[in-house]
Amino acid sequence: MTRTIHTAAATEHPRRPARRGHRRVAPAVGFAVGLGLAFGGPGLVANAAEASAGADTAQESVEAAADRVYSSPVPSGTEVTADFDNPGYPGHLGTDYGTPTGTPITSVTDGKVLRVEDGKTVGDTSPSSALKHHTGNGVVVAHGDINGDEMYTYYGHLSSVDVKPGDTVEAGTKLGESGNTGNSEGPHLHFGVFLNSAEPSGAMWKSSTGVGFIDPHDWLDRKGVDAGAGSPVKP
């Protein structure tokens, strides 16, 4: 299948041939379910190839990232329970990490808290104030310009939130604790990364707009972080 590649990014930042330690396990528990949560909005399957290509636009050179620290959002030994846009859940707009309720969840890099939701309970499938297409308690962090793209990260299904909008965070800053709030089949962190819009409303990345969600585990991998394999950094 021919992939659309952002030419400048592909030239400057060659893609690694494979992810390091991306451990897919059977997603029996600990993943997001339901239309609008796993799928996030209409037309996402048709945009899957675009989303894959979008990961290339987020690539950073070693030189550009030299002064920015990146971290795993979850502790060492945490397994992936559902991949981004995986065959079982096409249009899944994040990576799910199986974490017991109460596990500390941390920011992956420096930024400012943009939005939070801390009023949801297990089974509450109404849209979150953190992300309209998602459910449960969550935190959105704005990271500013990273190699030409405005980058945002999302941490969903939390049991509690420790930050408020406007807070400045660093890589490794605790944002809250993992949980099972919203539309979820078990305690986990739903981690998402999106570009160039503060509210992409469930859209995968498209080359025509430069806006939408990309593969977050793959994005961190290109920063030298195998999320869940190593411990978060200390802020």
PDB file of C-alpha atoms in Angstrom:
ATOM      1  CA  MET A   1       0.000   0.000   0.000  1.00  0.00           C
ATOM      2  CA  THR A   2       1.398   3.368  -0.932  1.00  0.00           C
ATOM      3  CA  ARG A   3       1.772   5.709   2.047  1.00  0.00           C
ATOM      4  CA  THR A   4       1.554   9.455   1.874  1.00  0.00           C
ATOM      5  CA  ILE A   5       4.744  10.827   3.412  1.00  0.00           C
ATOM      6  CA  HIS A   6       5.399  14.375   4.569  1.00  0.00           C
ATOM      7  CA  THR A   7       8.458  14.863   2.372  1.00  0.00           C
ATOM      8  CA  ALA A   8      10.455  17.219   4.528  1.00  0.00           C
ATOM      9  CA  ALA A   9       9.926  15.142   7.658  1.00  0.00           C
ATOM     10  CA  ALA A  10      10.786  11.938   5.867  1.00  0.00           C
ATOM     11  CA  THR A  11      13.988  13.446   4.541  1.00  0.00           C
ATOM     12  CA  GLU A  12      15.177  14.862   7.843  1.00  0.00           C
ATOM     13  CA  HIS A  13      13.969  12.161  10.180  1.00  0.00           C
ATOM     14  CA  PRO A  14      14.176   8.611   8.775  1.00  0.00           C
ATOM     15  CA  ARG A  15      11.618   6.236  10.229  1.00  0.00           C
ATOM     16  CA  ARG A  16      12.880   3.420  12.398  1.00  0.00           C
ATOM     17  CA  PRO A  17      12.239   0.006  10.845  1.00  0.00           C
ATOM     18  CA  ALA A  18      10.351  -1.347  13.840  1.00  0.00           C
ATOM     19  CA  ARG A  19       9.077  -0.324  17.238  1.00  0.00           C
ATOM     20  CA  ARG A  20      11.202  -1.316  20.160  1.00  0.00           C
ATOM     21  CA  GLY A  21       9.366  -3.552  22.595  1.00  0.00           C
ATOM     22  CA  HIS A  22       5.822  -2.720  21.526  1.00  0.00           C
ATOM     23  CA  ARG A  23       4.217  -5.587  23.363  1.00  0.00           C
ATOM     24  CA  ARG A  24       0.701  -6.286  22.150  1.00  0.00           C
ATOM     25  CA  VAL A  25      -1.289  -8.543  24.479  1.00  0.00           C
ATOM     26  CA  ALA A  26      -4.800  -9.885  24.100  1.00  0.00           C
ATOM     27  CA  PRO A  27      -7.064  -6.931  24.932  1.00  0.00           C
ATOM     28  CA  ALA A  28      -9.436  -8.867  27.179  1.00  0.00           C
ATOM     29  CA  VAL A  29      -9.432  -6.070  29.774  1.00  0.00           C
ATOM     30  CA  GLY A  30      -8.182  -2.566  30.040  1.00  0.00           C
ATOM     31  CA  PHE A  31      -9.221  -0.978  26.759  1.00  0.00           C
ATOM     32  CA  ALA A  32     -11.742   1.582  25.589  1.00  0.00           C
ATOM     33  CA  VAL A  33     -14.937   0.370  23.984  1.00  0.00           C
ATOM     34  CA  GLY A  34     -17.960   1.878  22.307  1.00  0.00           C
ATOM     35  CA  LEU A  35     -18.726   3.977  19.270  1.00  0.00           C
ATOM     36  CA  GLY A  36     -17.282   7.432  19.701  1.00  0.00           C
ATOM     37  CA  LEU A  37     -14.617   6.124  22.104  1.00  0.00           C
ATOM     38  CA  ALA A  38     -12.914   3.341  20.205  1.00  0.00           C
ATOM     39  CA  PHE A  39     -13.901   4.941  16.923  1.00  0.00           C
ATOM     40  CA  GLY A  40     -13.992   8.591  17.907  1.00  0.00           C
ATOM     41  CA  GLY A  41     -16.084   9.874  15.032  1.00  0.00           C
ATOM     42  CA  PRO A  42     -17.208   9.162  11.464  1.00  0.00           C
ATOM     43  CA  GLY A  43     -14.910   8.349   8.590  1.00  0.00           C
ATOM     44  CA  LEU A  44     -11.916   7.243  10.667  1.00  0.00           C
ATOM     45  CA  VAL A  45     -11.334   3.893   9.002  1.00  0.00           C
ATOM     46  CA  ALA A  46     -11.024   5.603   5.635  1.00  0.00           C
ATOM     47  CA  ASN A  47      -8.372   7.863   7.130  1.00  0.00           C
ATOM     48  CA  ALA A  48      -6.261   5.087   8.682  1.00  0.00           C
ATOM     49  CA  ALA A  49      -3.515   5.330   6.059  1.00  0.00           C
ATOM     50  CA  GLU A  50      -3.421   9.101   6.552  1.00  0.00           C
ATOM     51  CA  ALA A  51      -3.017   8.593  10.306  1.00  0.00           C
ATOM     52  CA  SER A  52      -0.055   6.302   9.758  1.00  0.00           C
ATOM     53  CA  ALA A  53       1.532   8.880   7.516  1.00  0.00           C
ATOM     54  CA  GLY A  54       0.825  11.513  10.178  1.00  0.00           C
ATOM     55  CA  ALA A  55       3.304   9.845  12.493  1.00  0.00           C
ATOM     56  CA  ASP A  56       6.030  10.892  10.090  1.00  0.00           C
ATOM     57  CA  THR A  57       5.130  14.570  10.402  1.00  0.00           C
ATOM     58  CA  ALA A  58       5.673  14.354  14.159  1.00  0.00           C
ATOM     59  CA  GLN A  59       9.192  12.963  13.886  1.00  0.00           C
ATOM     60  CA  GLU A  60      11.886  15.042  15.504  1.00  0.00           C
ATOM     61  CA  SER A  61      15.596  15.133  14.809  1.00  0.00           C
ATOM     62  CA  VAL A  62      17.964  14.363  17.669  1.00  0.00           C
ATOM     63  CA  GLU A  63      19.300  17.886  17.386  1.00  0.00           C
ATOM     64  CA  ALA A  64      15.860  19.520  17.682  1.00  0.00           C
ATOM     65  CA  ALA A  65      14.947  17.385  20.698  1.00  0.00           C
ATOM     66  CA  ALA A  66      18.236  17.826  22.534  1.00  0.00           C
ATOM     67  CA  ASP A  67      16.798  20.279  25.080  1.00  0.00           C
ATOM     68  CA  ARG A  68      13.467  18.485  25.615  1.00  0.00           C
ATOM     69  CA  VAL A  69      13.065  15.534  27.968  1.00  0.00           C
ATOM     70  CA  TYR A  70      10.559  12.748  27.247  1.00  0.00           C
ATOM     71  CA  SER A  71       9.152  10.169  29.625  1.00  0.00           C
ATOM     72  CA  SER A  72       6.882   7.147  29.804  1.00  0.00           C
ATOM     73  CA  PRO A  73       3.397   8.065  31.057  1.00  0.00           C
ATOM     74  CA  VAL A  74       3.153   4.770  32.974  1.00  0.00           C
ATOM     75  CA  PRO A  75       5.446   2.804  35.314  1.00  0.00           C
ATOM     76  CA  SER A  76       7.943   0.181  34.244  1.00  0.00           C
ATOM     77  CA  GLY A  77       6.410  -3.209  33.477  1.00  0.00           C
ATOM     78  CA  THR A  78       3.138  -1.828  32.099  1.00  0.00           C
ATOM     79  CA  GLU A  79       1.767  -3.768  29.126  1.00  0.00           C
ATOM     80  CA  VAL A  80      -0.008  -2.479  26.033  1.00  0.00           C
ATOM     81  CA  THR A  81      -3.588  -3.815  26.006  1.00  0.00           C
ATOM     82  CA  ALA A  82      -4.803  -2.123  22.807  1.00  0.00           C
ATOM     83  CA  ASP A  83      -2.795  -0.504  20.017  1.00  0.00           C
ATOM     84  CA  PHE A  84      -3.567   2.620  18.059  1.00  0.00           C
ATOM     85  CA  ASP A  85      -5.976   1.849  15.182  1.00  0.00           C
ATOM     86  CA  ASN A  86      -5.518  -1.884  15.749  1.00  0.00           C
ATOM     87  CA  PRO A  87      -7.315  -4.542  13.671  1.00  0.00           C
ATOM     88  CA  GLY A  88      -9.709  -5.408  16.485  1.00  0.00           C
ATOM     89  CA  TYR A  89     -10.591  -1.769  17.086  1.00  0.00           C
ATOM     90  CA  PRO A  90     -10.016   0.195  13.898  1.00  0.00           C
ATOM     91  CA  GLY A  91     -10.076   3.906  14.546  1.00  0.00           C
ATOM     92  CA  HIS A  92      -8.884   3.504  18.156  1.00  0.00           C
ATOM     93  CA  LEU A  93      -7.268   6.910  18.684  1.00  0.00           C
ATOM     94  CA  GLY A  94      -4.635   6.043  21.256  1.00  0.00           C
ATOM     95  CA  THR A  95      -2.639   3.322  22.946  1.00  0.00           C
ATOM     96  CA  ASP A  96      -4.109   1.630  26.014  1.00  0.00           C
ATOM     97  CA  TYR A  97      -1.798   0.594  28.847  1.00  0.00           C
ATOM     98  CA  GLY A  98      -3.157  -1.859  31.424  1.00  0.00           C
ATOM     99  CA  THR A  99      -2.703  -0.191  34.821  1.00  0.00           C
ATOM    100  CA  PRO A 100      -4.354  -0.993  38.156  1.00  0.00           C
ATOM    101  CA  THR A 101      -6.604   1.747  39.494  1.00  0.00           C
ATOM    102  CA  GLY A 102      -4.527   4.279  41.430  1.00  0.00           C
ATOM    103  CA  THR A 103      -1.372   3.935  39.317  1.00  0.00           C
ATOM    104  CA  PRO A 104       0.400   7.311  38.944  1.00  0.00           C
ATOM    105  CA  ILE A 105       0.066   8.738  35.417  1.00  0.00           C
ATOM    106  CA  THR A 106       2.701  11.254  34.352  1.00  0.00           C
ATOM    107  CA  SER A 107       3.252  13.838  31.628  1.00  0.00           C
ATOM    108  CA  VAL A 108       5.435  12.654  28.763  1.00  0.00           C
ATOM    109  CA  THR A 109       7.161  16.024  28.273  1.00  0.00           C
ATOM    110  CA  ASP A 110       7.030  19.687  29.319  1.00  0.00           C
ATOM    111  CA  GLY A 111       3.844  21.634  28.709  1.00  0.00           C
ATOM    112  CA  LYS A 112       0.799  23.376  30.159  1.00  0.00           C
ATOM    113  CA  VAL A 113      -2.439  21.738  31.220  1.00  0.00           C
ATOM    114  CA  LEU A 114      -5.102  22.810  28.738  1.00  0.00           C
ATOM    115  CA  ARG A 115      -8.275  21.020  29.876  1.00  0.00           C
ATOM    116  CA  VAL A 116      -9.348  18.487  32.501  1.00  0.00           C
ATOM    117  CA  GLU A 117     -12.360  16.342  33.347  1.00  0.00           C
ATOM    118  CA  ASP A 118     -12.632  15.062  36.900  1.00  0.00           C
ATOM    119  CA  GLY A 119     -16.348  14.525  37.427  1.00  0.00           C
ATOM    120  CA  LYS A 120     -16.963  11.218  35.625  1.00  0.00           C
ATOM    121  CA  THR A 121     -17.707   7.790  37.054  1.00  0.00           C
ATOM    122  CA  VAL A 122     -17.392   4.245  35.751  1.00  0.00           C
ATOM    123  CA  GLY A 123     -19.956   3.690  33.006  1.00  0.00           C
ATOM    124  CA  ASP A 124     -20.606   7.388  32.342  1.00  0.00           C
ATOM    125  CA  THR A 125     -20.416   7.535  28.548  1.00  0.00           C
ATOM    126  CA  SER A 126     -21.262  11.212  28.145  1.00  0.00           C
ATOM    127  CA  PRO A 127     -18.578  13.275  26.381  1.00  0.00           C
ATOM    128  CA  SER A 128     -15.684  14.509  28.499  1.00  0.00           C
ATOM    129  CA  SER A 129     -14.823  18.165  28.904  1.00  0.00           C
ATOM    130  CA  ALA A 130     -11.208  17.172  28.313  1.00  0.00           C
ATOM    131  CA  LEU A 131     -11.924  15.694  24.842  1.00  0.00           C
ATOM    132  CA  LYS A 132     -15.401  15.870  23.325  1.00  0.00           C
ATOM    133  CA  HIS A 133     -15.187  12.504  21.552  1.00  0.00           C
ATOM    134  CA  HIS A 134     -13.898  10.653  24.627  1.00  0.00           C
ATOM    135  CA  THR A 135     -15.385   9.694  27.999  1.00  0.00           C
ATOM    136  CA  GLY A 136     -14.236   9.435  31.578  1.00  0.00           C
ATOM    137  CA  ASN A 137     -11.864  11.649  33.524  1.00  0.00           C
ATOM    138  CA  GLY A 138      -8.932  12.969  31.539  1.00  0.00           C
ATOM    139  CA  VAL A 139      -6.205  15.561  31.113  1.00  0.00           C
ATOM    140  CA  VAL A 140      -5.051  17.355  27.950  1.00  0.00           C
ATOM    141  CA  VAL A 141      -1.562  18.883  28.001  1.00  0.00           C
ATOM    142  CA  ALA A 142      -0.422  21.391  25.355  1.00  0.00           C
ATOM    143  CA  HIS A 143       3.287  21.053  24.578  1.00  0.00           C
ATOM    144  CA  GLY A 144       3.719  23.927  22.132  1.00  0.00           C
ATOM    145  CA  ASP A 145       5.686  23.773  18.908  1.00  0.00           C
ATOM    146  CA  ILE A 146       7.729  20.596  18.471  1.00  0.00           C
ATOM    147  CA  ASN A 147       9.583  20.703  15.181  1.00  0.00           C
ATOM    148  CA  GLY A 148       6.892  22.698  13.412  1.00  0.00           C
ATOM    149  CA  ASP A 149       3.777  21.012  14.827  1.00  0.00           C
ATOM    150  CA  GLU A 150       1.664  22.110  17.791  1.00  0.00           C
ATOM    151  CA  MET A 151       1.592  18.966  19.927  1.00  0.00           C
ATOM    152  CA  TYR A 152      -0.960  17.827  22.510  1.00  0.00           C
ATOM    153  CA  THR A 153      -1.197  14.718  24.699  1.00  0.00           C
ATOM    154  CA  TYR A 154      -4.254  13.165  26.322  1.00  0.00           C
ATOM    155  CA  TYR A 155      -4.508  10.886  29.375  1.00  0.00           C
ATOM    156  CA  GLY A 156      -7.919   9.239  29.759  1.00  0.00           C
ATOM    157  CA  HIS A 157     -10.098   7.063  32.044  1.00  0.00           C
ATOM    158  CA  LEU A 158      -8.376   8.390  35.168  1.00  0.00           C
ATOM    159  CA  SER A 159      -9.712   7.684  38.665  1.00  0.00           C
ATOM    160  CA  SER A 160      -8.465  11.059  39.923  1.00  0.00           C
ATOM    161  CA  VAL A 161      -6.889  14.221  38.515  1.00  0.00           C
ATOM    162  CA  ASP A 162      -4.097  16.102  40.303  1.00  0.00           C
ATOM    163  CA  VAL A 163      -3.770  19.143  38.024  1.00  0.00           C
ATOM    164  CA  LYS A 164      -5.906  22.034  36.807  1.00  0.00           C
ATOM    165  CA  PRO A 165      -5.982  24.073  33.598  1.00  0.00           C
ATOM    166  CA  GLY A 166      -3.059  26.480  33.396  1.00  0.00           C
ATOM    167  CA  ASP A 167      -0.689  24.349  35.479  1.00  0.00           C
ATOM    168  CA  THR A 168       2.817  24.025  34.073  1.00  0.00           C
ATOM    169  CA  VAL A 169       4.121  20.451  34.003  1.00  0.00           C
ATOM    170  CA  GLU A 170       7.411  18.759  33.193  1.00  0.00           C
ATOM    171  CA  ALA A 171       8.255  15.313  31.893  1.00  0.00           C
ATOM    172  CA  GLY A 172       7.412  12.992  34.779  1.00  0.00           C
ATOM    173  CA  THR A 173       4.968  15.346  36.544  1.00  0.00           C
ATOM    174  CA  LYS A 174       2.081  13.394  38.051  1.00  0.00           C
ATOM    175  CA  LEU A 175      -1.185  14.312  36.319  1.00  0.00           C
ATOM    176  CA  GLY A 176      -3.467  11.918  38.165  1.00  0.00           C
ATOM    177  CA  GLU A 177      -4.101   8.232  38.775  1.00  0.00           C
ATOM    178  CA  SER A 178      -5.300   5.573  36.376  1.00  0.00           C
ATOM    179  CA  GLY A 179      -8.786   4.197  36.604  1.00  0.00           C
ATOM    180  CA  ASN A 180     -11.835   2.816  34.855  1.00  0.00           C
ATOM    181  CA  THR A 181     -14.042   5.895  34.443  1.00  0.00           C
ATOM    182  CA  GLY A 182     -16.184   6.405  31.392  1.00  0.00           C
ATOM    183  CA  ASN A 183     -16.733   3.734  28.762  1.00  0.00           C
ATOM    184  CA  SER A 184     -14.092   1.189  29.688  1.00  0.00           C
ATOM    185  CA  GLU A 185     -13.773  -2.564  30.226  1.00  0.00           C
ATOM    186  CA  GLY A 186     -11.066  -2.444  32.871  1.00  0.00           C
ATOM    187  CA  PRO A 187      -8.567  -0.122  34.556  1.00  0.00           C
ATOM    188  CA  HIS A 188      -6.129   1.356  32.054  1.00  0.00           C
ATOM    189  CA  LEU A 189      -4.618   4.525  30.679  1.00  0.00           C
ATOM    190  CA  HIS A 190      -5.806   5.638  27.265  1.00  0.00           C
ATOM    191  CA  PHE A 191      -2.913   7.741  25.962  1.00  0.00           C
ATOM    192  CA  GLY A 192      -3.382   9.896  22.886  1.00  0.00           C
ATOM    193  CA  VAL A 193      -1.247  12.325  20.854  1.00  0.00           C
ATOM    194  CA  PHE A 194      -2.709  14.856  18.427  1.00  0.00           C
ATOM    195  CA  LEU A 195      -1.378  17.682  16.270  1.00  0.00           C
ATOM    196  CA  ASN A 196      -2.254  21.239  15.262  1.00  0.00           C
ATOM    197  CA  SER A 197      -5.717  21.514  16.841  1.00  0.00           C
ATOM    198  CA  ALA A 198      -6.669  21.867  20.489  1.00  0.00           C
ATOM    199  CA  GLU A 199      -9.842  19.813  19.837  1.00  0.00           C
ATOM    200  CA  PRO A 200      -9.568  17.446  16.847  1.00  0.00           C
ATOM    201  CA  SER A 201     -12.944  15.858  17.754  1.00  0.00           C
ATOM    202  CA  GLY A 202     -11.962  12.294  16.961  1.00  0.00           C
ATOM    203  CA  ALA A 203     -10.161  12.827  13.663  1.00  0.00           C
ATOM    204  CA  MET A 204      -7.118  10.845  12.628  1.00  0.00           C
ATOM    205  CA  TRP A 205      -4.254  12.841  11.146  1.00  0.00           C
ATOM    206  CA  LYS A 206      -4.698  13.853   7.488  1.00  0.00           C
ATOM    207  CA  SER A 207      -1.994  15.201   5.217  1.00  0.00           C
ATOM    208  CA  SER A 208      -4.449  17.695   3.729  1.00  0.00           C
ATOM    209  CA  THR A 209      -4.978  19.445   7.063  1.00  0.00           C
ATOM    210  CA  GLY A 210      -2.023  18.422   9.240  1.00  0.00           C
ATOM    211  CA  VAL A 211      -4.549  17.927  12.042  1.00  0.00           C
ATOM    212  CA  GLY A 212      -5.506  14.867  14.067  1.00  0.00           C
ATOM    213  CA  PHE A 213      -4.366  11.899  16.129  1.00  0.00           C
ATOM    214  CA  ILE A 214      -1.208   9.867  15.470  1.00  0.00           C
ATOM    215  CA  ASP A 215       0.163   6.637  16.986  1.00  0.00           C
ATOM    216  CA  PRO A 216       1.325   7.742  20.467  1.00  0.00           C
ATOM    217  CA  HIS A 217       3.460   4.701  21.324  1.00  0.00           C
ATOM    218  CA  ASP A 218       5.284   5.062  18.018  1.00  0.00           C
ATOM    219  CA  TRP A 219       5.694   8.820  18.596  1.00  0.00           C
ATOM    220  CA  LEU A 220       7.341   8.234  21.974  1.00  0.00           C
ATOM    221  CA  ASP A 221       9.488   5.491  20.487  1.00  0.00           C
ATOM    222  CA  ARG A 222      10.997   8.039  18.121  1.00  0.00           C
ATOM    223  CA  LYS A 223      11.843  10.134  21.177  1.00  0.00           C
ATOM    224  CA  GLY A 224      13.787   7.215  22.630  1.00  0.00           C
ATOM    225  CA  VAL A 225      11.020   6.162  25.065  1.00  0.00           C
ATOM    226  CA  ASP A 226       9.566   2.638  25.106  1.00  0.00           C
ATOM    227  CA  ALA A 227       6.460   3.502  27.116  1.00  0.00           C
ATOM    228  CA  GLY A 228       5.838   0.985  29.884  1.00  0.00           C
ATOM    229  CA  ALA A 229       9.273  -0.619  29.616  1.00  0.00           C
ATOM    230  CA  GLY A 230      11.162   1.954  31.655  1.00  0.00           C
ATOM    231  CA  SER A 231      10.218   4.089  34.631  1.00  0.00           C
ATOM    232  CA  PRO A 232       9.023   7.671  34.175  1.00  0.00           C
ATOM    233  CA  VAL A 233      11.690  10.319  34.643  1.00  0.00           C
ATOM    234  CA  LYS A 234      11.720  12.431  37.803  1.00  0.00           C
ATOM    235  CA  PRO A 235      10.683  16.059  37.145  1.00  0.00           C
TER     236      PRO A 235
END
